[in-house]
């Protein structure tokens, strides 16, 4: 059917860099359980996202998947959840 009705996958993460023009680097952290030992391990992923809202370093943002905007950028910032304390 039509792919326009699908919801875009959203993630929450912390902005770790805003030095590029209209692009921020977002760190996504998650906790997973080790397969053999059962210990909880922290895993992280860095993603580039299109930023039209003006997010700064330390802000917690929500990003959504979109079409490829460049070689490494496939997400957009859709809202700033919390601003970083200065």
PDB file of C-alpha atoms in Angstrom:
ATOM      1  CA  UNK A   1       0.000   0.000   0.000  1.00  0.00           C
ATOM      2  CA  UNK A   2       1.022   3.608   0.528  1.00  0.00           C
ATOM      3  CA  UNK A   3       4.221   4.225   2.484  1.00  0.00           C
ATOM      4  CA  UNK A   4       3.104   7.748   3.461  1.00  0.00           C
ATOM      5  CA  UNK A   5       0.890   6.344   6.227  1.00  0.00           C
ATOM      6  CA  UNK A   6       3.803   4.745   8.114  1.00  0.00           C
ATOM      7  CA  UNK A   7       4.979   6.381  11.337  1.00  0.00           C
ATOM      8  CA  UNK A   8       8.624   7.423  11.379  1.00  0.00           C
ATOM      9  CA  UNK A   9      10.745   5.747  14.045  1.00  0.00           C
ATOM     10  CA  UNK A  10      11.636   8.224  16.790  1.00  0.00           C
ATOM     11  CA  UNK A  11      14.545   8.138  19.229  1.00  0.00           C
ATOM     12  CA  UNK A  12      15.644  10.312  22.149  1.00  0.00           C
ATOM     13  CA  UNK A  13      19.220  11.318  22.814  1.00  0.00           C
ATOM     14  CA  UNK A  14      21.640  13.999  23.971  1.00  0.00           C
ATOM     15  CA  UNK A  15      23.282  16.488  21.595  1.00  0.00           C
ATOM     16  CA  UNK A  16      27.053  16.140  21.860  1.00  0.00           C
ATOM     17  CA  UNK A  17      28.086  18.425  18.981  1.00  0.00           C
ATOM     18  CA  UNK A  18      26.497  21.323  17.093  1.00  0.00           C
ATOM     19  CA  UNK A  19      29.582  22.604  15.290  1.00  0.00           C
ATOM     20  CA  UNK A  20      28.244  21.839  11.798  1.00  0.00           C
ATOM     21  CA  UNK A  21      25.814  23.998   9.817  1.00  0.00           C
ATOM     22  CA  UNK A  22      22.207  22.813  10.459  1.00  0.00           C
ATOM     23  CA  UNK A  23      23.507  19.460  11.733  1.00  0.00           C
ATOM     24  CA  UNK A  24      23.841  18.063  15.239  1.00  0.00           C
ATOM     25  CA  UNK A  25      25.417  14.854  16.498  1.00  0.00           C
ATOM     26  CA  UNK A  26      23.093  12.973  18.850  1.00  0.00           C
ATOM     27  CA  UNK A  27      24.246  10.266  21.274  1.00  0.00           C
ATOM     28  CA  UNK A  28      21.630   7.537  21.776  1.00  0.00           C
ATOM     29  CA  UNK A  29      22.258   5.433  24.900  1.00  0.00           C
ATOM     30  CA  UNK A  30      20.498   2.172  25.711  1.00  0.00           C
ATOM     31  CA  UNK A  31      20.949  -0.606  28.240  1.00  0.00           C
ATOM     32  CA  UNK A  32      21.069  -4.238  27.142  1.00  0.00           C
ATOM     33  CA  UNK A  33      21.563  -7.464  29.027  1.00  0.00           C
ATOM     34  CA  UNK A  34      24.709  -9.493  28.309  1.00  0.00           C
ATOM     35  CA  UNK A  35      23.738 -12.773  26.683  1.00  0.00           C
ATOM     36  CA  UNK A  36      25.856 -15.107  28.824  1.00  0.00           C
ATOM     37  CA  UNK A  37      26.559 -13.225  32.047  1.00  0.00           C
ATOM     38  CA  UNK A  38      23.240 -11.429  32.385  1.00  0.00           C
ATOM     39  CA  UNK A  39      24.935  -8.179  33.428  1.00  0.00           C
ATOM     40  CA  UNK A  40      23.380  -4.915  32.222  1.00  0.00           C
ATOM     41  CA  UNK A  41      25.672  -3.177  29.699  1.00  0.00           C
ATOM     42  CA  UNK A  42      25.397   0.390  28.403  1.00  0.00           C
ATOM     43  CA  UNK A  43      25.553   0.686  24.598  1.00  0.00           C
ATOM     44  CA  UNK A  44      25.570   3.908  22.588  1.00  0.00           C
ATOM     45  CA  UNK A  45      25.124   5.074  19.000  1.00  0.00           C
ATOM     46  CA  UNK A  46      26.024   8.419  17.433  1.00  0.00           C
ATOM     47  CA  UNK A  47      23.697   9.761  14.734  1.00  0.00           C
ATOM     48  CA  UNK A  48      23.744  12.936  12.644  1.00  0.00           C
ATOM     49  CA  UNK A  49      20.455  14.833  12.473  1.00  0.00           C
ATOM     50  CA  UNK A  50      19.127  17.852  10.550  1.00  0.00           C
ATOM     51  CA  UNK A  51      18.573  20.677  13.061  1.00  0.00           C
ATOM     52  CA  UNK A  52      16.190  23.517  12.183  1.00  0.00           C
ATOM     53  CA  UNK A  53      15.296  24.243  15.840  1.00  0.00           C
ATOM     54  CA  UNK A  54      18.713  25.397  17.077  1.00  0.00           C
ATOM     55  CA  UNK A  55      19.673  22.685  19.566  1.00  0.00           C
ATOM     56  CA  UNK A  56      22.818  23.237  21.639  1.00  0.00           C
ATOM     57  CA  UNK A  57      25.255  20.814  23.248  1.00  0.00           C
ATOM     58  CA  UNK A  58      23.746  18.996  26.214  1.00  0.00           C
ATOM     59  CA  UNK A  59      20.120  19.356  25.053  1.00  0.00           C
ATOM     60  CA  UNK A  60      17.943  16.239  25.095  1.00  0.00           C
ATOM     61  CA  UNK A  61      16.164  15.989  21.740  1.00  0.00           C
ATOM     62  CA  UNK A  62      13.731  13.682  19.913  1.00  0.00           C
ATOM     63  CA  UNK A  63      14.771  12.713  16.382  1.00  0.00           C
ATOM     64  CA  UNK A  64      12.845  10.910  13.637  1.00  0.00           C
ATOM     65  CA  UNK A  65      13.990   8.915  10.632  1.00  0.00           C
ATOM     66  CA  UNK A  66      13.625  10.552   7.239  1.00  0.00           C
ATOM     67  CA  UNK A  67      14.942  10.188   3.724  1.00  0.00           C
ATOM     68  CA  UNK A  68      18.731  10.433   3.307  1.00  0.00           C
ATOM     69  CA  UNK A  69      19.722  14.109   3.500  1.00  0.00           C
ATOM     70  CA  UNK A  70      23.446  13.503   2.972  1.00  0.00           C
ATOM     71  CA  UNK A  71      25.972  10.678   3.138  1.00  0.00           C
ATOM     72  CA  UNK A  72      25.663  10.304   6.926  1.00  0.00           C
ATOM     73  CA  UNK A  73      22.467  12.203   7.820  1.00  0.00           C
ATOM     74  CA  UNK A  74      19.166  10.267   7.897  1.00  0.00           C
ATOM     75  CA  UNK A  75      17.313  11.867  10.840  1.00  0.00           C
ATOM     76  CA  UNK A  76      15.606  15.180  11.709  1.00  0.00           C
ATOM     77  CA  UNK A  77      15.267  16.898  15.092  1.00  0.00           C
ATOM     78  CA  UNK A  78      11.509  17.121  15.714  1.00  0.00           C
ATOM     79  CA  UNK A  79      11.550  18.589  19.242  1.00  0.00           C
ATOM     80  CA  UNK A  80      13.855  19.728  22.018  1.00  0.00           C
ATOM     81  CA  UNK A  81      12.735  17.938  25.176  1.00  0.00           C
ATOM     82  CA  UNK A  82      14.989  19.666  27.722  1.00  0.00           C
ATOM     83  CA  UNK A  83      17.535  22.442  27.364  1.00  0.00           C
ATOM     84  CA  UNK A  84      20.997  22.042  28.862  1.00  0.00           C
ATOM     85  CA  UNK A  85      21.629  23.875  32.103  1.00  0.00           C
ATOM     86  CA  UNK A  86      24.299  26.515  31.677  1.00  0.00           C
TER      87      UNK A  86
END
